Amino acid sequence: MKIARFSHNDAIKFGIVDETDLVVLAGDPLFAGLDTTGERVAIGDVALLAPVIPRSKVVCVGRNYRDHAAELNNEVPSEPLLFFKPNTAVIGPGDTIVRPPQTNDTQWEGELAVVIGKIAKNIAAEDAADVIFGYTIANDVTARDLQGPDRQWARAKGMDTFCPVGPAIETEFDVARGEIITRHNDVEVQRGSFSDMIFDIPTIIEFVTAAFTLLPGDLILTGTPAGVGAFRGGDAVEVEVPGIGILRNIARDAA
């Protein structure tokens, strides 16, 4: 099942994707379930939004693909390498990535994102599926020229608009067979298989929840494959996960 969050007639709603339509839900499915209102709207008549706004946090996993660690001359971590993005970094499909004046080197990082569906603390890897609501797509936008000098990554990773998410949440996605493709101005720059993750999603959830309580709507970004690179104002960055959709955003330089 694919679930989208959207704006229609000045109201924000959730809906189940049914081919070219959205079957409108009575409320936020993370809290109100999947009851429908009986209303249907055409996808072409709505503005798709980020399918979830995390209530508390976006937890990200760094260097979770060996080829990406190698391309940046980094060592492969012995356990998941975690950092945060604030929820104020989240934007939706079609929204603008703003390149702030503090950086001259903004880079894309296409990633699979896990949407948490329940309060989760000390979850064993074998029970991880119980707390996953579904999966969506994210772009871990990074100010690469700030990441090294700052040493801690809060500013380089967490600026406003640096976490595009969407276009929908797929609740039945087969991660083991999935892949991710990123395009810069319609040219393919990344392609990776989720089976190549160093730490798989159950391992990540066990590790994260041993440290932090996850809340419904929190996101875990699972890392990016090789092929990261810089984009400029006016460029388009598109991240595709077959079975979930395409997340496309245009960048602009801050005024």
Tab-separated table of C-alpha atoms in Angstrom:
chain	number	residue	atom	x	y	z
A	1	MET	CA	0.000	0.000	0.000
A	2	LYS	CA	1.281	3.443	-0.932
A	3	ILE	CA	0.268	6.429	1.202
A	4	ALA	CA	0.731	10.082	0.290
A	5	ARG	CA	0.302	13.349	2.172
A	6	PHE	CA	-1.066	16.175	0.088
A	7	SER	CA	-2.621	19.612	-0.049
A	8	HIS	CA	-6.010	20.069	-1.715
A	9	ASN	CA	-8.427	22.981	-1.470
A	10	ASP	CA	-6.335	24.614	1.272
A	11	ALA	CA	-6.429	21.474	3.456
A	12	ILE	CA	-3.694	18.944	4.218
A	13	LYS	CA	-4.838	15.336	3.966
A	14	PHE	CA	-3.539	11.782	3.632
A	15	GLY	CA	-4.585	9.311	0.968
A	16	ILE	CA	-3.994	5.807	-0.345
A	17	VAL	CA	-2.612	5.851	-3.883
A	18	ASP	CA	-4.941	4.036	-6.265
A	19	GLU	CA	-3.470	4.364	-9.762
A	20	THR	CA	-4.148	8.012	-10.718
A	21	ASP	CA	-6.309	8.797	-7.679
A	22	LEU	CA	-5.928	9.231	-3.954
A	23	VAL	CA	-8.455	7.574	-1.652
A	24	VAL	CA	-8.708	10.116	1.155
A	25	LEU	CA	-8.038	8.923	4.699
A	26	ALA	CA	-9.902	10.185	7.755
A	27	GLY	CA	-6.666	11.230	9.458
A	28	ASP	CA	-2.947	10.685	9.823
A	29	PRO	CA	-2.531	6.915	9.322
A	30	LEU	CA	0.249	6.758	11.914
A	31	PHE	CA	-2.282	7.686	14.585
A	32	ALA	CA	-5.780	7.344	13.104
A	33	GLY	CA	-5.445	4.125	11.127
A	34	LEU	CA	-6.574	3.564	7.553
A	35	ASP	CA	-10.263	4.499	7.715
A	36	THR	CA	-11.331	6.330	4.563
A	37	THR	CA	-13.797	9.179	4.051
A	38	GLY	CA	-15.233	7.922	0.760
A	39	GLU	CA	-13.683	10.864	-1.083
A	40	ARG	CA	-11.356	10.399	-4.062
A	41	VAL	CA	-9.207	13.066	-5.661
A	42	ALA	CA	-7.022	12.920	-8.751
A	43	ILE	CA	-3.296	13.000	-8.032
A	44	GLY	CA	-2.955	15.586	-10.769
A	45	ASP	CA	-5.214	17.948	-8.818
A	46	VAL	CA	-3.196	17.970	-5.582
A	47	ALA	CA	0.194	19.143	-4.364
A	48	LEU	CA	2.161	16.258	-2.904
A	49	LEU	CA	3.899	17.056	0.381
A	50	ALA	CA	6.556	15.296	2.431
A	51	PRO	CA	4.657	12.112	3.340
A	52	VAL	CA	5.657	12.497	6.992
A	53	ILE	CA	7.017	15.279	9.189
A	54	PRO	CA	8.996	13.584	11.973
A	55	ARG	CA	7.606	14.455	15.395
A	56	SER	CA	11.043	14.428	16.984
A	57	LYS	CA	13.997	13.513	14.766
A	58	VAL	CA	15.593	12.206	11.620
A	59	VAL	CA	18.291	9.656	12.465
A	60	CYS	CA	20.850	9.129	9.703
A	61	VAL	CA	23.432	6.404	9.115
A	62	GLY	CA	26.743	7.497	7.626
A	63	ARG	CA	29.109	5.417	5.472
A	64	ASN	CA	26.741	2.449	5.208
A	65	TYR	CA	28.018	1.436	1.740
A	66	ARG	CA	31.652	0.450	1.265
A	67	ASP	CA	31.916	2.142	-2.121
A	68	HIS	CA	30.708	5.460	-0.698
A	69	ALA	CA	33.169	5.306	2.199
A	70	ALA	CA	35.929	4.588	-0.306
A	71	GLU	CA	35.059	7.469	-2.628
A	72	LEU	CA	35.475	9.934	0.254
A	73	ASN	CA	38.618	8.166	1.546
A	74	ASN	CA	36.881	7.203	4.792
A	75	GLU	CA	37.216	4.042	6.804
A	76	VAL	CA	34.290	1.646	7.009
A	77	PRO	CA	32.764	1.947	10.496
A	78	SER	CA	32.678	-1.064	12.795
A	79	GLU	CA	29.162	-0.173	13.959
A	80	PRO	CA	26.496	2.150	12.552
A	81	LEU	CA	27.714	5.748	12.416
A	82	LEU	CA	24.800	7.952	13.473
A	83	PHE	CA	23.961	11.635	13.154
A	84	PHE	CA	20.775	13.719	13.236
A	85	LYS	CA	18.934	16.064	10.956
A	86	PRO	CA	16.343	18.361	12.552
A	87	ASN	CA	12.760	17.991	11.366
A	88	THR	CA	12.980	21.587	10.093
A	89	ALA	CA	15.258	20.278	7.317
A	90	VAL	CA	12.418	18.206	5.837
A	91	ILE	CA	10.800	19.305	2.571
A	92	GLY	CA	8.626	17.436	0.113
A	93	PRO	CA	8.668	16.415	-3.543
A	94	GLY	CA	8.876	19.407	-5.825
A	95	ASP	CA	10.002	21.726	-3.040
A	96	THR	CA	13.124	23.819	-3.475
A	97	ILE	CA	16.499	22.932	-1.977
A	98	VAL	CA	17.995	26.248	-0.880
A	99	ARG	CA	21.779	26.508	-1.085
A	100	PRO	CA	22.757	28.846	1.763
A	101	PRO	CA	25.633	31.323	1.512
A	102	GLN	CA	27.715	29.410	4.084
A	103	THR	CA	28.558	26.688	1.561
A	104	ASN	CA	29.922	26.444	-1.964
A	105	ASP	CA	29.720	22.648	-2.177
A	106	THR	CA	26.249	21.180	-1.691
A	107	GLN	CA	26.032	17.500	-2.641
A	108	TRP	CA	23.277	14.952	-3.165
A	109	GLU	CA	23.049	11.634	-1.310
A	110	GLY	CA	20.107	9.490	-2.402
A	111	GLU	CA	18.873	7.205	0.386
A	112	LEU	CA	16.137	4.817	1.461
A	113	ALA	CA	14.272	6.122	4.518
A	114	VAL	CA	12.515	4.005	7.133
A	115	VAL	CA	9.303	5.449	8.597
A	116	ILE	CA	8.804	4.403	12.211
A	117	GLY	CA	5.235	3.456	13.124
A	118	LYS	CA	5.363	2.825	16.883
A	119	ILE	CA	7.176	4.007	19.976
A	120	ALA	CA	10.393	2.003	19.800
A	121	LYS	CA	13.003	1.443	22.499
A	122	ASN	CA	15.438	-1.471	22.839
A	123	ILE	CA	14.039	-3.277	19.811
A	124	ALA	CA	15.839	-6.510	18.931
A	125	ALA	CA	16.805	-6.915	15.278
A	126	GLU	CA	14.424	-9.846	14.870
A	127	ASP	CA	11.532	-7.628	16.015
A	128	ALA	CA	12.418	-4.608	13.873
A	129	ALA	CA	9.610	-5.178	11.358
A	130	ASP	CA	7.072	-4.634	14.145
A	131	VAL	CA	8.000	-0.940	14.467
A	132	ILE	CA	8.335	-0.113	10.749
A	133	PHE	CA	5.338	1.635	9.194
A	134	GLY	CA	6.889	1.752	5.735
A	135	TYR	CA	9.588	3.174	3.502
A	136	THR	CA	10.089	6.344	1.517
A	137	ILE	CA	12.900	8.149	-0.334
A	138	ALA	CA	15.216	10.828	1.015
A	139	ASN	CA	18.034	13.028	-0.210
A	140	ASP	CA	20.626	13.575	2.516
A	141	VAL	CA	21.768	16.951	1.192
A	142	THR	CA	25.224	17.761	2.534
A	143	ALA	CA	27.386	20.872	2.645
A	144	ARG	CA	30.588	18.929	2.013
A	145	ASP	CA	32.864	21.910	2.551
A	146	LEU	CA	31.464	22.337	6.075
A	147	GLN	CA	31.390	18.662	7.012
A	148	GLY	CA	35.163	18.315	7.378
A	149	PRO	CA	36.031	21.584	9.142
A	150	ASP	CA	33.061	21.344	11.536
A	151	ARG	CA	33.962	17.721	12.385
A	152	GLN	CA	30.490	17.279	13.842
A	153	TRP	CA	27.930	17.189	11.049
A	154	ALA	CA	24.965	19.102	12.456
A	155	ARG	CA	25.409	22.189	10.285
A	156	ALA	CA	26.626	20.399	7.144
A	157	LYS	CA	23.678	17.993	7.179
A	158	GLY	CA	20.930	19.836	9.010
A	159	MET	CA	20.313	23.159	7.309
A	160	ASP	CA	16.805	24.112	6.259
A	161	THR	CA	15.659	22.183	3.137
A	162	PHE	CA	18.526	19.655	3.458
A	163	CYS	CA	16.203	16.650	3.853
A	164	PRO	CA	13.860	16.216	0.878
A	165	VAL	CA	11.502	13.276	1.497
A	166	GLY	CA	8.810	11.599	-0.620
A	167	PRO	CA	6.862	11.182	-2.729
A	168	ALA	CA	4.949	8.549	-0.728
A	169	ILE	CA	5.297	5.851	1.919
A	170	GLU	CA	5.233	2.259	0.685
A	171	THR	CA	4.120	-0.062	3.488
A	172	GLU	CA	4.962	-3.337	1.712
A	173	PHE	CA	8.355	-2.634	0.163
A	174	ASP	CA	10.806	-5.518	-0.350
A	175	VAL	CA	14.098	-3.990	0.781
A	176	ALA	CA	16.163	-7.075	-0.069
A	177	ARG	CA	15.380	-6.691	-3.775
A	178	GLY	CA	15.397	-2.909	-3.897
A	179	GLU	CA	17.730	-0.459	-5.551
A	180	ILE	CA	18.203	3.285	-5.658
A	181	ILE	CA	19.025	5.562	-8.591
A	182	THR	CA	19.969	9.234	-8.382
A	183	ARG	CA	19.999	11.599	-11.363
A	184	HIS	CA	21.543	15.045	-11.606
A	185	ASN	CA	19.948	17.119	-14.367
A	186	ASP	CA	18.517	13.846	-15.756
A	187	VAL	CA	21.941	12.148	-15.902
A	188	GLU	CA	22.314	9.029	-13.747
A	189	VAL	CA	24.964	9.545	-11.064
A	190	GLN	CA	24.153	6.893	-8.445
A	191	ARG	CA	22.862	3.341	-8.622
A	192	GLY	CA	23.045	0.972	-5.692
A	193	SER	CA	21.425	-2.111	-4.267
A	194	PHE	CA	20.067	-2.121	-0.731
A	195	SER	CA	21.540	-5.585	-0.320
A	196	ASP	CA	24.958	-3.872	-0.325
A	197	MET	CA	24.339	-2.004	2.934
A	198	ILE	CA	27.030	-2.737	5.509
A	199	PHE	CA	24.431	-2.719	8.288
A	200	ASP	CA	20.971	-3.913	7.324
A	201	ILE	CA	17.823	-2.224	8.563
A	202	PRO	CA	17.053	-4.604	11.473
A	203	THR	CA	20.619	-4.147	12.742
A	204	ILE	CA	20.284	-0.368	12.439
A	205	ILE	CA	16.982	-0.315	14.335
A	206	GLU	CA	18.422	-2.423	17.147
A	207	PHE	CA	21.458	-0.137	17.383
A	208	VAL	CA	19.470	3.114	17.226
A	209	THR	CA	16.798	2.102	19.728
A	210	ALA	CA	19.419	0.982	22.220
A	211	ALA	CA	20.378	4.655	22.429
A	212	PHE	CA	17.248	6.650	21.540
A	213	THR	CA	13.502	6.202	21.810
A	214	LEU	CA	11.970	6.489	18.353
A	215	LEU	CA	8.497	7.966	17.997
A	216	PRO	CA	5.849	7.367	15.325
A	217	GLY	CA	6.801	9.392	12.273
A	218	ASP	CA	10.517	9.497	13.027
A	219	LEU	CA	12.735	8.681	10.047
A	220	ILE	CA	15.895	6.643	9.713
A	221	LEU	CA	17.998	7.444	6.627
A	222	THR	CA	19.977	4.312	5.809
A	223	GLY	CA	23.015	5.630	3.929
A	224	THR	CA	23.990	6.366	0.352
A	225	PRO	CA	25.909	4.387	-2.287
A	226	ALA	CA	28.842	5.796	-4.251
A	227	GLY	CA	28.311	8.569	-6.750
A	228	VAL	CA	27.708	11.622	-4.576
A	229	GLY	CA	28.476	14.934	-6.192
A	230	ALA	CA	27.856	18.662	-6.239
A	231	PHE	CA	24.832	20.554	-7.525
A	232	ARG	CA	24.292	24.252	-8.113
A	233	GLY	CA	21.372	26.623	-8.099
A	234	GLY	CA	18.972	25.759	-10.921
A	235	ASP	CA	19.990	22.090	-10.971
A	236	ALA	CA	17.519	19.225	-10.597
A	237	VAL	CA	18.229	16.261	-8.319
A	238	GLU	CA	16.028	13.202	-8.703
A	239	VAL	CA	16.149	10.099	-6.488
A	240	GLU	CA	14.226	7.014	-7.583
A	241	VAL	CA	13.443	3.801	-5.754
A	242	PRO	CA	11.425	1.505	-8.043
A	243	GLY	CA	8.332	0.455	-6.163
A	244	ILE	CA	8.196	3.679	-4.137
A	245	GLY	CA	8.500	6.445	-6.707
A	246	ILE	CA	10.641	9.413	-7.692
A	247	LEU	CA	11.662	12.296	-5.433
A	248	ARG	CA	12.580	15.315	-7.538
A	249	ASN	CA	13.716	18.727	-6.299
A	250	ILE	CA	15.179	21.828	-7.899
A	251	ALA	CA	17.894	23.820	-6.143
A	252	ARG	CA	18.310	27.543	-5.929
A	253	ASP	CA	20.904	29.790	-4.355
A	254	ALA	CA	19.750	31.787	-1.343
A	255	ALA	CA	19.018	35.391	-2.147
